[in-house]
Short mmCIF file of C-alpha atoms in Angstrom, two decimals:
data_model
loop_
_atom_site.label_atom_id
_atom_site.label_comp_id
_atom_site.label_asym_id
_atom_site.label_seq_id
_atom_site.Cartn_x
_atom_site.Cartn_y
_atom_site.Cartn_z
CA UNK T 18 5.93 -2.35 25.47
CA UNK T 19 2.35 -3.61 25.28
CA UNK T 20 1.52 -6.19 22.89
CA UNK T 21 -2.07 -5.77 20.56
CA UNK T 22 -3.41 -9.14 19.46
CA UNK T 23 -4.73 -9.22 16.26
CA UNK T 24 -8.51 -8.35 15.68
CA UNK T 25 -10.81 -10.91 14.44
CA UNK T 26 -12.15 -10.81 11.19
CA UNK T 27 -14.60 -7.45 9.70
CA UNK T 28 -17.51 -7.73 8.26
CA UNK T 29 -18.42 -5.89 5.54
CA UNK T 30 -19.50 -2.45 5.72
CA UNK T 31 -23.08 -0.85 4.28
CA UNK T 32 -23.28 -3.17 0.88
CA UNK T 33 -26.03 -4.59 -0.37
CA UNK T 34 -26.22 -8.10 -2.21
CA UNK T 35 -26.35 -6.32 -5.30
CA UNK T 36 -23.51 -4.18 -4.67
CA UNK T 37 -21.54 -6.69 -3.29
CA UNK T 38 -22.33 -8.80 -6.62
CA UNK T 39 -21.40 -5.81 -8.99
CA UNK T 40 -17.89 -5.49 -7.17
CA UNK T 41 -17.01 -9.08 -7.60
CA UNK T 42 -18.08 -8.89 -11.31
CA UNK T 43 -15.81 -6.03 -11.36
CA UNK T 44 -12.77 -7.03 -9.74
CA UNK T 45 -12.79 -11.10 -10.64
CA UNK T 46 -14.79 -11.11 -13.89
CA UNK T 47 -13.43 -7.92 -15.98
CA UNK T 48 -13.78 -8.87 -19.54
CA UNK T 49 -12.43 -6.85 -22.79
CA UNK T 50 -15.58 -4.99 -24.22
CA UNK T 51 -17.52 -4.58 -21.40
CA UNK T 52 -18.73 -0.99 -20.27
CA UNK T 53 -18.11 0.45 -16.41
CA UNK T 54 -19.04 3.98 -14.94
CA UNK T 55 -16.79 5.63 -13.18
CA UNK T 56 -16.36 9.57 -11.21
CA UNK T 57 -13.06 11.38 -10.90
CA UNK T 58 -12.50 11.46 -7.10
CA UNK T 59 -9.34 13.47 -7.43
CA UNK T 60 -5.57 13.83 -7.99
CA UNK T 61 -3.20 11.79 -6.65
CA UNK T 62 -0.03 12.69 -8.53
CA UNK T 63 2.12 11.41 -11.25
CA UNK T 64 -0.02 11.35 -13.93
CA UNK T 65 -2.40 9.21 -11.24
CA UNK T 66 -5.95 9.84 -9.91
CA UNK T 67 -8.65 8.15 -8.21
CA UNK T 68 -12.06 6.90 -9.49
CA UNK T 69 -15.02 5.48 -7.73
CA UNK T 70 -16.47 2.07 -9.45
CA UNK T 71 -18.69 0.14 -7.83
CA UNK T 72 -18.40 2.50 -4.83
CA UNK T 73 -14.42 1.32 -4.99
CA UNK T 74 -12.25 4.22 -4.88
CA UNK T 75 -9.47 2.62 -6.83
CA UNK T 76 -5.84 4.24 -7.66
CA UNK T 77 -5.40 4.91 -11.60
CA UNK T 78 -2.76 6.58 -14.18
CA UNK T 79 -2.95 7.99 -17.33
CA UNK T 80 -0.45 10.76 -19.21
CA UNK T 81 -2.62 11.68 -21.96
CA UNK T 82 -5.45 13.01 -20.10
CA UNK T 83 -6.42 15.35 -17.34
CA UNK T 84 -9.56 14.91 -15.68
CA UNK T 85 -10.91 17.30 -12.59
CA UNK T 86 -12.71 15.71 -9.76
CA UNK T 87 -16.20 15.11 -10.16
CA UNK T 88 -15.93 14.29 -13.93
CA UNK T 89 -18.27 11.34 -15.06
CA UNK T 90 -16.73 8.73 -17.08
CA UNK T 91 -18.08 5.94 -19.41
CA UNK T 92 -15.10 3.36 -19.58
CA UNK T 93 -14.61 0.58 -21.62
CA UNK T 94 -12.32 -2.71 -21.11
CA UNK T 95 -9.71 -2.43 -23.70
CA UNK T 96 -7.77 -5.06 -21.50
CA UNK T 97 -7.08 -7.18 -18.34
CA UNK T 98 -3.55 -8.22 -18.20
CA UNK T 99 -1.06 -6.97 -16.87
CA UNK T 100 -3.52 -4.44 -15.74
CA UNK T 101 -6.55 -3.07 -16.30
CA UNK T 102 -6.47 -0.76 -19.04
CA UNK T 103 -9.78 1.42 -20.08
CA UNK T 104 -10.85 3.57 -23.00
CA UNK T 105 -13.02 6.51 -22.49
CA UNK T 106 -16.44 6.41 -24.19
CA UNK T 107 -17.97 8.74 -22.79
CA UNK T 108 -18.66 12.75 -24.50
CA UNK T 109 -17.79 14.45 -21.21
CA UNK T 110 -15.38 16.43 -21.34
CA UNK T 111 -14.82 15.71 -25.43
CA UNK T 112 -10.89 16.34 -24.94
CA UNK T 113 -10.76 13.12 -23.30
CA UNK T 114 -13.12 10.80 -25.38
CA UNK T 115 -10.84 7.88 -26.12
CA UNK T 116 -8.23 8.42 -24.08
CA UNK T 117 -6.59 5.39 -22.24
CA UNK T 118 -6.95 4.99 -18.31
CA UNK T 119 -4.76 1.82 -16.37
CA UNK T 120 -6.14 0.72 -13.12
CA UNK T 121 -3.05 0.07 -10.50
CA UNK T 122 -2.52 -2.57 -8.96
CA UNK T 123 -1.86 -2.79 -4.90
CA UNK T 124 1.70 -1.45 -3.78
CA UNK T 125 3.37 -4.64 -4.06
CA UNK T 126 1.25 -7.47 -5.50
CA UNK T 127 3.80 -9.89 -7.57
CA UNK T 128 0.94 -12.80 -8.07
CA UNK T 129 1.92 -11.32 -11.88
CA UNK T 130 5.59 -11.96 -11.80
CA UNK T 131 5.95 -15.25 -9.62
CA UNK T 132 4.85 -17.57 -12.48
CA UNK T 133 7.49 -15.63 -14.24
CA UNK T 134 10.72 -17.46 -12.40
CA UNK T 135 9.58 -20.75 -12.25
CA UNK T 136 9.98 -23.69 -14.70
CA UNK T 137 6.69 -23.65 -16.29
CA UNK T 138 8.46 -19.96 -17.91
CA UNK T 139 11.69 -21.81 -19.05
CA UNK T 140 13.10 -19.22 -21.33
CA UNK T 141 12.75 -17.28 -18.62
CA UNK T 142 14.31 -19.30 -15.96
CA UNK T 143 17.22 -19.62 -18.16
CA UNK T 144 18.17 -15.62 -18.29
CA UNK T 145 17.06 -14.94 -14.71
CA UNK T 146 19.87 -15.05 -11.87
CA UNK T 147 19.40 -18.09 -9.13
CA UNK T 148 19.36 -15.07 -6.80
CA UNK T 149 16.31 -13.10 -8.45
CA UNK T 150 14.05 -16.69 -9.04
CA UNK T 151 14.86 -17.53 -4.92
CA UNK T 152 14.58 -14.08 -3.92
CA UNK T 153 11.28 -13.51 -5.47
CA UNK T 154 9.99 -17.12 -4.46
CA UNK T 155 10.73 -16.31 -0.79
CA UNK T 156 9.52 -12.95 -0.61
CA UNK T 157 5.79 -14.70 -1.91
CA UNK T 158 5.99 -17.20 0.38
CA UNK T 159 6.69 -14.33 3.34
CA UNK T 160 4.00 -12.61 2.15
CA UNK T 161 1.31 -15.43 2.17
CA UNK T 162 2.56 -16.33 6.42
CA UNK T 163 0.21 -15.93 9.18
CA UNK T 164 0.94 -12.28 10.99
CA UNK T 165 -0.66 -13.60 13.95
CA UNK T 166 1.56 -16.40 14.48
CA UNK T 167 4.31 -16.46 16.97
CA UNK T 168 7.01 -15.96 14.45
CA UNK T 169 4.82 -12.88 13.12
CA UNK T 170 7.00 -10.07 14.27
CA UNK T 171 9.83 -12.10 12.72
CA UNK T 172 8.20 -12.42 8.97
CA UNK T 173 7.10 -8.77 9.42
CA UNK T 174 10.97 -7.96 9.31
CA UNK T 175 11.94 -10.14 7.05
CA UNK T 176 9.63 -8.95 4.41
CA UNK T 177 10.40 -5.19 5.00
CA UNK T 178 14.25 -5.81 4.76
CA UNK T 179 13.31 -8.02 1.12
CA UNK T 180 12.11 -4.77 -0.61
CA UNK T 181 15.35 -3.81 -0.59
CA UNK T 182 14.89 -0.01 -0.09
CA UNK T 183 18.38 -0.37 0.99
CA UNK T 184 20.03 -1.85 -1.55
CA UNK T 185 22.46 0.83 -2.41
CA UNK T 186 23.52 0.35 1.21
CA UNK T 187 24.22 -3.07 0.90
CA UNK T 188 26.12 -3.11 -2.26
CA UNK T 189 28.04 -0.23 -0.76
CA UNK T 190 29.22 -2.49 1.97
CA UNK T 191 29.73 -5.64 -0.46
CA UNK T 192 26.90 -7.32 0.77
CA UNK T 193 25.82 -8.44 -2.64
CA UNK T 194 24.14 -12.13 -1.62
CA UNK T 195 21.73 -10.34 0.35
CA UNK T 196 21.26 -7.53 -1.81
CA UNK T 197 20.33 -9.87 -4.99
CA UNK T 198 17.76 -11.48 -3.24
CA UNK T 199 15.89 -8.41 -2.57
CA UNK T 200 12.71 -7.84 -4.56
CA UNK T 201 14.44 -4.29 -5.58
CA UNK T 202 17.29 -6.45 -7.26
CA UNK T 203 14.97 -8.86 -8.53
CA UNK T 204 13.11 -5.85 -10.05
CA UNK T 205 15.96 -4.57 -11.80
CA UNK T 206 17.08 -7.56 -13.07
CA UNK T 207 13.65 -8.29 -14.61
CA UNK T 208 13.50 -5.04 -16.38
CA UNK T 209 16.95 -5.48 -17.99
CA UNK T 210 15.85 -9.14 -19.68
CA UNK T 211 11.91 -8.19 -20.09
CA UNK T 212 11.19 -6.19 -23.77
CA UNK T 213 8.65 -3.71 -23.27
CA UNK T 214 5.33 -4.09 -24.22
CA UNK T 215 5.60 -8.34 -23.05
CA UNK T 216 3.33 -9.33 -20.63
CA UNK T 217 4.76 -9.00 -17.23
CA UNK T 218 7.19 -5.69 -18.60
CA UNK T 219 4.66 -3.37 -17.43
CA UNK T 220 3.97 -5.25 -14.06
CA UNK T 221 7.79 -5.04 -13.37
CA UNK T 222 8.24 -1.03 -14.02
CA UNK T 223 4.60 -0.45 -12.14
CA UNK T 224 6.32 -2.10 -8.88
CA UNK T 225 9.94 -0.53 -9.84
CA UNK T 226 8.18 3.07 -9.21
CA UNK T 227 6.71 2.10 -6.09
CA UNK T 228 9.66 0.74 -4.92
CA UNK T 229 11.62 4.12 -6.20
CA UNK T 230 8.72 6.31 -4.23
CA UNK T 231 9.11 4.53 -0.66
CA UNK T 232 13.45 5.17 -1.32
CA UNK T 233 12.80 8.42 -1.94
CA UNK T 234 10.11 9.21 0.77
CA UNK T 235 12.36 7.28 3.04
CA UNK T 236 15.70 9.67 2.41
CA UNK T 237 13.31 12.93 3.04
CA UNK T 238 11.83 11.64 6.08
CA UNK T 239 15.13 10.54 7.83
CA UNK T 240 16.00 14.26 8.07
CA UNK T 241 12.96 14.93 10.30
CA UNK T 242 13.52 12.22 12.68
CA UNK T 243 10.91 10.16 11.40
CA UNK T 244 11.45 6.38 10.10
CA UNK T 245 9.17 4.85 7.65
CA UNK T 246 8.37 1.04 6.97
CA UNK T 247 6.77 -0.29 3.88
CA UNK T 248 3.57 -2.64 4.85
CA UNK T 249 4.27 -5.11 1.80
CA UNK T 250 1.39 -7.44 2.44
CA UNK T 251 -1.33 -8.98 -0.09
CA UNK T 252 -4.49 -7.68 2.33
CA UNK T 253 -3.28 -4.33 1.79
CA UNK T 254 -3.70 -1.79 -1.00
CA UNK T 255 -1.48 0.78 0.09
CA UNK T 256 0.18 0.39 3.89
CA UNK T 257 3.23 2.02 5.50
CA UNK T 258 4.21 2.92 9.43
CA UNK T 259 5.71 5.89 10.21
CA UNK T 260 7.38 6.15 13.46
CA UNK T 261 8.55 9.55 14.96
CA UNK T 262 12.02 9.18 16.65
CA UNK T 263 12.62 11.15 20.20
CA UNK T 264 14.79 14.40 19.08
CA UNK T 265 16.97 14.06 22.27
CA UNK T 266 17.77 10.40 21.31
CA UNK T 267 18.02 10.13 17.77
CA UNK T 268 21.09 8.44 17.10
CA UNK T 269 20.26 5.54 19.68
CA UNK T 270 17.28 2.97 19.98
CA UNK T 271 13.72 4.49 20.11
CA UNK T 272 12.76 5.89 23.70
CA UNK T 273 10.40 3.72 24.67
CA UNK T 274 9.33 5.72 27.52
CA UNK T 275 7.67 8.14 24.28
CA UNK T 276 6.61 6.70 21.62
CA UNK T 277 4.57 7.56 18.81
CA UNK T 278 3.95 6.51 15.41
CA UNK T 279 0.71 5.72 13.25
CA UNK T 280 0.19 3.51 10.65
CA UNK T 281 -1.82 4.73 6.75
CA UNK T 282 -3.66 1.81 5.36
CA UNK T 283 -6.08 1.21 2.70
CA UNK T 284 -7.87 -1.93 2.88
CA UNK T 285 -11.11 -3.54 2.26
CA UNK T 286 -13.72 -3.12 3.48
CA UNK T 287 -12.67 -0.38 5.44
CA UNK T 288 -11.07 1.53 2.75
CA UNK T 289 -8.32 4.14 4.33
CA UNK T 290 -7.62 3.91 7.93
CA UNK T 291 -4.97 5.84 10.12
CA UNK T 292 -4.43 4.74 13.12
CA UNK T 293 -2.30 7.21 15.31
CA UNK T 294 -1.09 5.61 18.77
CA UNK T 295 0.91 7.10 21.20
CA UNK T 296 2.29 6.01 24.50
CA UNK T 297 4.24 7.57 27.44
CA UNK T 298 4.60 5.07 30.33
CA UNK T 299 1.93 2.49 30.37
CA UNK T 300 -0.62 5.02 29.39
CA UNK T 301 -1.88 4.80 25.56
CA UNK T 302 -3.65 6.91 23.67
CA UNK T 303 -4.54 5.66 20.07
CA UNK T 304 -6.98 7.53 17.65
CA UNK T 305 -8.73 6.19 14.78
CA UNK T 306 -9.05 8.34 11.84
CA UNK T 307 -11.80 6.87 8.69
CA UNK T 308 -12.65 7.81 5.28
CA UNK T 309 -16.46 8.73 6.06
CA UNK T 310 -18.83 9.10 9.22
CA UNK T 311 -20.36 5.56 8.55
CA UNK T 312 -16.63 3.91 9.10
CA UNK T 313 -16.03 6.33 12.08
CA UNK T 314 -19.70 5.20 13.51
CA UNK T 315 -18.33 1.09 12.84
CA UNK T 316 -15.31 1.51 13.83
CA UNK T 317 -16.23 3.02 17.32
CA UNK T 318 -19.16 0.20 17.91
CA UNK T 319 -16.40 -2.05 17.58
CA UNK T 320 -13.69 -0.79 20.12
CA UNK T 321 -14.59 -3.18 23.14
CA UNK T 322 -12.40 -5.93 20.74
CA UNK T 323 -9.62 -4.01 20.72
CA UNK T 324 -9.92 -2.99 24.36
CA UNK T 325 -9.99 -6.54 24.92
CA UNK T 326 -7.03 -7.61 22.93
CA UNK T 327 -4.84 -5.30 24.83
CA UNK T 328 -3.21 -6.10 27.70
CA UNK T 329 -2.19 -3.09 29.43
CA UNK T 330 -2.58 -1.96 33.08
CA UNK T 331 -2.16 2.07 32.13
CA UNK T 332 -4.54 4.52 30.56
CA UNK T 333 -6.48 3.92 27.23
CA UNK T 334 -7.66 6.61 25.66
CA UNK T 335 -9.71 6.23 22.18
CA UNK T 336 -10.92 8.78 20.06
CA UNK T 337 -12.34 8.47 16.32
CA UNK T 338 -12.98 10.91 13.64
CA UNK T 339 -13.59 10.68 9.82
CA UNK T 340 -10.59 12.90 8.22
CA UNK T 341 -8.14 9.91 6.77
CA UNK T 342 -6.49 11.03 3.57
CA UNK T 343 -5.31 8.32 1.13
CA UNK T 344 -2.24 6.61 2.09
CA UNK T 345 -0.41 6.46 -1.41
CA UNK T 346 -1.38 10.04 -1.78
CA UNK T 347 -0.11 11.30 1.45
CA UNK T 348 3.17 9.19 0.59
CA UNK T 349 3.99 11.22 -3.05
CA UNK T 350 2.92 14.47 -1.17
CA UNK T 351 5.32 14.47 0.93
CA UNK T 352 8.08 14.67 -1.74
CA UNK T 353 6.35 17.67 -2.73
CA UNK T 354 5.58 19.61 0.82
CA UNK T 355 8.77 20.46 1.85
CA UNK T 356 7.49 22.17 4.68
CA UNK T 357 4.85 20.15 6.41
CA UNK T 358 5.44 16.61 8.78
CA UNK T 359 3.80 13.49 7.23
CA UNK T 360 3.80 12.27 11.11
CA UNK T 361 0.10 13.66 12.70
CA UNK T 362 0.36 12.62 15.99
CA UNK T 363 -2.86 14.34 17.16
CA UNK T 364 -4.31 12.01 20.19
#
């Protein structure tokens, strides 16, 4: 199969200085007491919605209030750790005024929890299995390695089998060394010693969900044929491959000969991406699907880099259009659409 080298770096796309400044503020210097505005993009299940900030369209839960898209908000910082958590301020609608919102965090951001295991948290350290504090330790370090090294593929692996979306599997089959050192098992350990309501509690159940909502997503999908793989890297929000097995060979290794599969991302500054690829032979076709017409207009300027990073003596065929959905909403619809494929392999 055709190898794609990693793209250089991407600039930033449409902000202004002030902008620019105003997200920073926002996402590095969030305070308790200070005011944001924020619109109701829509529903993303759950209890969870998105709002815009700053032109961020950022993932959020509450269970005490329902709020249609479009709805203007006037937020206040009630506080910043674990996450984010906002009171409503505003009139509009008047059911919600002071109501709580929580920001959520990326799909599997444990910066919060690794401080947790080690000996500056010695109370800690002292109820926490030597499996859980080396599991978790390795699973940051994994996540902070160089994809575009040589070993890349390797660490890529390595990570995806550390979630431990298999767990049950490998305690099933007595493999319980490998199964503690999962970041599932390390999860569940965590929320057995943690009280709720402590600091990192909340953290630990946030990541427990996600964990629970790639299992189940996984278990749906394996009856149409089509794999999925967690993405569980910092640069990420939200990121997960789905590959589409051949019908004819689904008990065996992928057919190389046809393969498809597209990867859901959300990412700065791009925000969500899908990239759909597809190859038969050594021809590819691989189309590039963006939140808005501006990303679809960048995106295309910039596919001479990608045409250069491949090294393929077949076809290419690129095509880009603006229609991505939201990855982690896609994901929780699909335990809900029993009829429809999560897999759009439109080239």
């Amino acid at each position: 199969m055709n190898t794609i080298k990693p793209l250089s770096a991407i600039k930033t796309v449409g902000s202004s200085t002030a902008d620019s400044e105003a997200k920073q503020q926002f996402q590095q210097q969030t305070r308790p007491g200070q005011i944001y505005a924020a619109t109701v993009l829509g529903p993303a299940g759950r209890d969870r919605f998105f709002l815009n900030i700053y032109d961020q369209k950022i993932l959020a839960q509450s269970d005490t209030v329902n709020l249609p898209p479009g709805t203007k908000l006037k937020l206040q910082v009630l506080s910043t750790t674990p996450l984010i958590e906002l009171k409503i301020i505003s009139d509009a609608p008047q059911t919600a005024h002071g109501k709580t919102i929580t920001l959520l965090g990326k799909d599997f951001d444990i910066t919060r929890l690794v401080p947790s295991v080690t000996p500056s948290s010695p109370s800690f350290v002292n109820t926490t299995s030597t499996s859980a504090q080396d599991g978790l330790k390795r699973f940051n370090d994994l996540q902070q390695y160089p994809l575009g090294s040589r070993n890349g593929g390797t660490v890529l692996k390595q990570l995806i089998d550390r979630l431990g979306l298999s767990l049950e599997t490998l305690l099933t089959k007595g493999d319980s060394k490998n199964g503690a050192e999962t970041l599932n098992a390390t999860l569940l350990e965590m929320a057995v010693i943690l009280k709720k309501g402590e600091t990192i509690a909340e953290t630990t159940n946030r990541l427990m969900s996600t964990l629970e909502l790639h299992q189940e997503t996984r278990l749906k999908l394996r009856s149409k044929n089509q794999l999925i793989y967690s993405l569980p890297f910092p640069f990420f929000d939200h990121g997960y491959l789905l590959v589409e097995k051949d019908q004819t060979n689904y008990q065996s290794e992928i057919n190389e000969s046809l393969l498809r599969f597209s990867l859901h991302l959300s990412l700065e500054p791009l925000g969500d991406i899908e990239i759909h690829f597809s190859q038969t032979g050594e021809d590819i076709s691989i189309q590039f699907a963006c939140e808005s017409e501006e990303k679809k207009q960048f995106t295309s300027e910039n596919q001479e880099d990608l045409k250069n990073s491949l090294s393929s003596s077949g076809v290419l065929n690129l095509s880009f259009s603006d229609t991505a959905g939201d990855p982690a909403s896609d994901l929780f619809q699909q335990l809900i659409a029993e009829d429809e494929s999560m897999l759009d392999t439109k080239v």
